[in-house]
Short mmCIF file of C-alpha atoms and ligand atoms in Angstrom, two decimals:
data_model
loop_
_atom_site.label_atom_id
_atom_site.label_comp_id
_atom_site.label_asym_id
_atom_site.label_seq_id
_atom_site.Cartn_x
_atom_site.Cartn_y
_atom_site.Cartn_z
CA UNK B 25 87.34 99.92 110.09
CA UNK B 26 84.86 98.51 107.68
CA UNK B 27 82.15 101.51 106.91
CA UNK B 28 79.32 99.02 106.77
CA UNK B 29 80.61 97.77 110.31
CA UNK B 30 80.20 94.02 109.30
CA UNK B 31 84.01 93.35 109.62
CA UNK B 32 83.79 90.55 106.73
CA UNK B 33 86.89 90.11 104.97
CA UNK B 34 87.33 90.88 101.26
CA UNK B 35 85.37 88.44 99.39
CA UNK B 36 82.00 87.93 97.92
CA UNK B 37 80.99 91.61 98.23
CA UNK B 38 84.16 92.95 96.44
CA UNK B 39 83.99 89.85 93.79
CA UNK B 40 80.32 91.00 93.14
CA UNK B 41 81.62 94.77 92.85
CA UNK B 42 84.37 93.45 90.29
CA UNK B 43 81.95 91.69 88.11
CA UNK B 44 80.00 95.17 87.72
CA UNK B 45 83.42 95.98 85.59
CA UNK B 46 81.86 93.95 82.76
CA UNK B 47 79.91 97.03 81.88
CA UNK B 48 82.91 99.01 81.57
CA UNK B 49 84.31 96.03 79.35
CA UNK B 50 81.64 95.78 76.96
CA UNK B 51 81.31 99.32 76.67
CA UNK B 52 84.82 99.58 75.45
CA UNK B 53 83.46 100.58 71.97
CA UNK B 54 83.39 104.18 73.61
CA UNK B 55 87.37 103.99 73.57
CA UNK B 56 87.13 102.99 70.12
CA UNK B 57 84.90 105.83 69.18
CA UNK B 58 87.00 108.19 71.10
CA UNK B 59 89.97 106.98 69.03
CA UNK B 60 91.43 106.56 72.40
CA UNK B 61 92.97 103.18 72.24
CA UNK B 62 91.90 100.56 69.74
CA UNK B 63 94.05 97.83 70.85
CA UNK B 64 92.58 98.20 74.45
CA UNK B 65 88.91 98.07 72.80
CA UNK B 66 90.15 95.00 71.01
CA UNK B 67 91.33 93.23 74.05
CA UNK B 68 88.29 94.07 75.97
CA UNK B 69 86.08 92.96 73.38
CA UNK B 70 87.63 89.35 73.63
CA UNK B 71 87.18 89.43 77.27
CA UNK B 72 84.00 91.44 78.59
CA UNK B 73 85.04 91.27 81.96
CA UNK B 74 87.95 93.57 81.36
CA UNK B 75 89.48 91.88 84.22
CA UNK B 76 92.21 89.76 82.60
CA UNK B 77 92.73 92.48 79.56
CA UNK B 78 96.27 93.32 79.72
CA UNK B 79 97.19 96.93 78.69
CA UNK B 80 99.20 97.32 75.55
CA UNK B 81 102.79 97.39 76.38
CA UNK B 82 101.85 97.31 79.71
CA UNK B 83 104.48 95.13 81.48
CA UNK B 84 101.68 93.18 83.31
CA UNK B 85 99.14 95.98 84.08
CA UNK B 86 95.60 95.44 83.62
CA UNK B 87 93.17 98.06 82.44
CA UNK B 88 90.71 99.12 84.86
CA UNK B 89 87.89 101.59 84.72
CA UNK B 90 84.51 101.70 86.41
CA UNK B 91 83.27 104.23 83.78
CA UNK B 92 81.99 103.29 80.55
CA UNK B 93 83.81 105.78 78.65
CA UNK B 94 86.30 108.48 79.56
CA UNK B 95 86.41 111.80 78.01
CA UNK B 96 89.87 112.74 76.50
CA UNK B 97 92.05 115.42 78.07
CA UNK B 98 95.05 116.74 76.39
CA UNK B 99 98.15 118.07 77.89
CA UNK B 100 96.88 121.33 77.11
CA UNK B 101 93.39 121.28 78.31
CA UNK B 102 94.30 119.34 81.50
CA UNK B 103 93.41 121.03 84.62
CA UNK B 104 94.07 120.07 88.44
CA UNK B 105 91.66 121.69 91.18
CA UNK B 106 92.82 121.95 94.49
CA UNK B 107 90.44 123.37 97.05
CA UNK B 108 88.56 122.91 100.46
CA UNK B 109 90.37 123.43 103.51
CA UNK B 110 93.23 125.35 101.87
CA UNK B 111 94.69 128.88 102.07
CA UNK B 112 94.91 129.53 98.38
CA UNK B 113 92.77 127.15 96.15
CA UNK B 114 94.39 126.67 92.98
CA UNK B 115 93.70 125.24 89.55
CA UNK B 116 97.10 123.81 87.94
CA UNK B 117 97.81 123.20 84.33
CA UNK B 118 100.04 120.37 83.27
CA UNK B 119 102.65 122.69 82.69
CA UNK B 120 102.52 124.08 86.12
CA UNK B 121 102.70 120.61 87.57
CA UNK B 122 105.56 119.90 85.66
CA UNK B 123 107.44 122.85 86.63
CA UNK B 124 107.44 122.14 90.24
CA UNK B 125 110.06 119.58 91.86
CA UNK B 126 109.70 116.50 90.47
CA UNK B 127 109.91 113.01 92.49
CA UNK B 128 110.80 109.98 90.79
CA UNK B 129 109.66 106.54 92.76
CA UNK B 130 110.34 102.89 91.52
CA UNK B 131 108.55 100.91 93.69
CA UNK B 132 106.25 97.49 93.31
CA UNK B 133 102.82 98.11 91.96
CA UNK B 134 100.37 95.56 93.69
CA UNK B 135 96.70 95.45 92.76
CA UNK B 136 94.42 93.95 95.63
CA UNK B 137 93.05 91.24 93.17
CA UNK B 138 96.76 89.86 93.08
CA UNK B 139 98.54 90.72 89.97
CA UNK B 140 101.81 92.83 90.52
CA UNK B 141 104.48 94.55 88.28
CA UNK B 142 107.60 94.84 89.87
CA UNK B 143 110.03 97.62 90.00
CA UNK B 144 108.22 100.13 88.12
CA UNK B 145 108.88 104.07 87.97
CA UNK B 146 106.24 106.71 88.47
CA UNK B 147 107.22 110.45 88.29
CA UNK B 148 105.22 113.57 89.54
CA UNK B 149 104.91 116.08 92.24
CA UNK B 150 104.75 115.00 95.78
CA UNK B 151 101.41 115.41 97.17
CA UNK B 152 103.14 116.83 100.07
CA UNK B 153 104.64 119.85 98.05
CA UNK B 154 101.53 120.67 96.38
CA UNK B 155 99.94 120.65 100.12
CA UNK B 156 102.66 123.16 101.08
CA UNK B 157 102.02 125.60 98.32
CA UNK B 158 98.41 125.69 98.66
CA UNK B 159 98.47 125.92 102.39
CA UNK B 160 96.45 123.43 104.37
CA UNK B 161 94.17 124.97 107.14
CA UNK B 162 94.48 123.62 110.89
CA UNK B 163 91.15 121.98 110.93
CA UNK B 164 92.03 119.80 107.84
CA UNK B 165 92.26 115.79 108.36
CA UNK B 166 91.91 114.35 104.96
CA UNK B 167 91.82 114.43 100.98
CA UNK B 168 89.19 113.69 98.93
CA UNK B 169 90.16 112.94 94.98
CA UNK B 170 88.15 113.10 92.17
CA UNK B 171 88.50 112.01 88.34
CA UNK B 172 87.22 113.19 85.16
CA UNK B 173 85.69 110.15 84.13
CA UNK B 174 82.86 111.22 86.49
CA UNK B 175 82.51 108.30 88.77
CA UNK B 176 85.84 107.17 90.60
CA UNK B 177 86.95 108.85 93.86
CA UNK B 178 89.44 108.27 96.21
CA UNK B 179 90.56 109.52 99.87
CA UNK B 180 93.52 109.70 101.90
CA UNK B 181 94.01 111.22 105.66
CA UNK B 182 96.37 114.02 105.45
CA UNK B 183 99.14 112.33 107.33
CA UNK B 184 98.96 109.70 104.72
CA UNK B 185 98.88 112.50 101.71
CA UNK B 186 102.06 113.91 103.42
CA UNK B 187 104.17 110.85 103.14
CA UNK B 188 106.92 111.24 100.71
CA UNK B 189 105.74 108.25 98.70
CA UNK B 190 102.58 109.80 97.53
CA UNK B 191 102.68 111.39 93.92
CA UNK B 192 100.41 113.19 91.64
CA UNK B 193 101.63 111.33 88.77
CA UNK B 194 102.39 112.69 84.92
CA UNK B 195 104.86 109.94 84.20
CA UNK B 196 104.92 106.05 84.13
CA UNK B 197 108.26 104.25 83.18
CA UNK B 198 109.51 107.68 82.43
CA UNK B 199 107.06 108.57 79.51
CA UNK B 200 103.74 110.46 79.76
CA UNK B 201 100.94 108.50 81.61
CA UNK B 202 99.03 107.34 78.71
CA UNK B 203 94.98 107.82 78.73
CA UNK B 204 94.44 104.08 79.40
CA UNK B 205 96.59 104.48 82.62
CA UNK B 206 94.94 107.63 83.63
CA UNK B 207 96.66 110.17 82.02
CA UNK B 208 97.55 113.18 81.68
CA UNK B 209 97.59 112.88 85.36
CA UNK B 210 97.04 110.22 88.10
CA UNK B 211 97.53 109.69 91.81
CA UNK B 212 100.19 107.05 92.77
CA UNK B 213 99.81 105.82 95.99
CA UNK B 214 103.03 103.80 96.41
CA UNK B 215 102.60 101.98 99.53
CA UNK B 216 98.93 101.22 98.84
CA UNK B 217 97.00 98.80 96.96
CA UNK B 218 96.66 100.34 93.43
CA UNK B 219 93.04 101.07 93.68
CA UNK B 220 94.08 103.98 95.68
CA UNK B 221 96.11 105.33 92.63
CA UNK B 222 92.96 107.07 91.04
CA UNK B 223 93.28 107.45 87.28
CA UNK B 224 92.43 110.74 85.38
CA UNK B 225 92.64 112.91 88.33
CA UNK B 226 90.94 116.03 88.13
CA UNK B 227 90.24 117.30 91.73
CA UNK B 228 91.84 117.30 95.33
CA UNK B 229 89.45 118.27 98.15
CA UNK B 230 90.87 118.76 101.44
CA UNK B 231 88.39 118.32 103.92
CA UNK B 232 87.83 117.76 107.69
CA UNK B 233 87.02 113.96 107.68
CA UNK B 234 87.68 110.78 105.37
CA UNK B 235 85.17 110.20 102.62
CA UNK B 236 85.47 106.72 101.54
CA UNK B 237 86.27 106.11 97.61
CA UNK B 238 84.67 104.38 94.96
CA UNK B 239 85.88 100.66 95.93
CA UNK B 240 85.40 101.24 99.88
CA UNK B 241 82.03 101.41 99.32
CA UNK B 242 82.27 97.68 97.93
CA UNK B 243 84.29 96.48 100.94
CA UNK B 244 88.02 97.40 100.47
CA UNK B 245 89.60 98.96 102.94
CA UNK B 246 90.02 102.69 103.37
CA UNK B 247 93.67 102.41 104.69
CA UNK B 248 94.95 100.22 102.00
CA UNK B 249 98.63 99.45 102.89
CA UNK B 250 99.69 96.67 100.84
CA UNK B 251 100.00 93.25 102.74
CA UNK B 252 98.39 94.71 106.04
CA UNK B 253 94.72 95.46 104.87
CA UNK B 254 92.04 93.88 102.98
CA UNK B 255 91.96 90.84 104.89
CA UNK B 256 95.79 90.35 104.98
CA UNK B 257 96.39 91.47 108.15
CA UNK B 258 98.63 88.27 108.95
CA UNK B 259 100.80 89.54 106.32
CA UNK B 260 104.36 90.66 107.30
CA UNK B 261 104.32 94.47 108.14
CA UNK B 262 107.07 95.98 106.25
N1 MTE T 319 89.63 106.86 87.40
C1 MTE T 319 89.74 105.43 87.91
N2 MTE T 319 90.97 105.25 88.86
C2 MTE T 319 91.25 103.84 88.93
C3 MTE T 319 90.47 102.78 88.54
C4 MTE T 319 89.15 103.05 87.92
O1 MTE T 319 88.58 102.19 87.66
N3 MTE T 319 88.79 104.26 87.82
N4 MTE T 319 90.84 101.35 89.08
C5 MTE T 319 91.59 101.32 90.29
C6 MTE T 319 92.24 100.02 90.28
S1 MTE T 319 91.24 99.02 91.00
C7 MTE T 319 93.39 99.82 89.70
S2 MTE T 319 94.12 98.03 89.83
C8 MTE T 319 94.42 100.54 89.01
C9 MTE T 319 94.58 100.02 87.33
O2 MTE T 319 95.21 101.02 86.71
P1 MTE T 319 95.80 100.56 85.59
O3 MTE T 319 94.65 100.56 84.53
O4 MTE T 319 96.75 101.73 84.97
O5 MTE T 319 96.40 99.23 85.45
O6 MTE T 319 93.70 101.79 88.95
C10 MTE T 319 92.76 102.25 90.06
N5 MTE T 319 92.53 103.64 89.47
MO1 MO T 320 92.91 97.15 91.44
#
């Protein structure tokens, strides 16, 4: 169900939201200053919308960021805070996440705007494993994700988060997640459109209700199942 209650299919409002990405593309100079990814800056300079900017060596991935610039987090200064309705609120280092049982998934990446990267590997910690360690309280119903870009957010229901194909990912294609892809750590919500896979993940708060994420305020479905959401309800359900 859509938050604004219009029931309108994804269309004009989302497209208008996407055009807002122009600001992010134009501001890619911030990346250059940060020394983060000069190639990325040059791509987005030729394409101010950023919408057709292919990531370097990205096998078809496109770069998305709703933030004008993103602070860099090294492997050693990275932290992931897990709090809210849990028994043991915990802040994890990357080393601690990597010490937990890893899960590797190979799936097709699907952006809601149409591009797709087939058969791509993500490795990380299952959200379910992390939730088991911190202990979820009985009244918990959902998770809110925050990002160190200071802007983006996402959500999952607790049932969705406990699926075995929901990861806190620190590797893509068996290599560390690059800064442009949301490293050191991003969410990987395999069965959902890629906007669910929040980059630059910094916080997970367990809540008693779903708080819709960034794009969901612009009309994307909160439940983002590939092929079954965002106006594609007539698509096959498997
Ligand atoms: N923090 C953050 N995460 C984000 C986004 C964003 O703008 N900011 N965009 C989302 C969208 S719409 C997509 S398609 C993917 C793109 O990931 P990529 O840049 O690694 O291709 O990231 C998702 N996660
Ligand atoms: Mo996307």
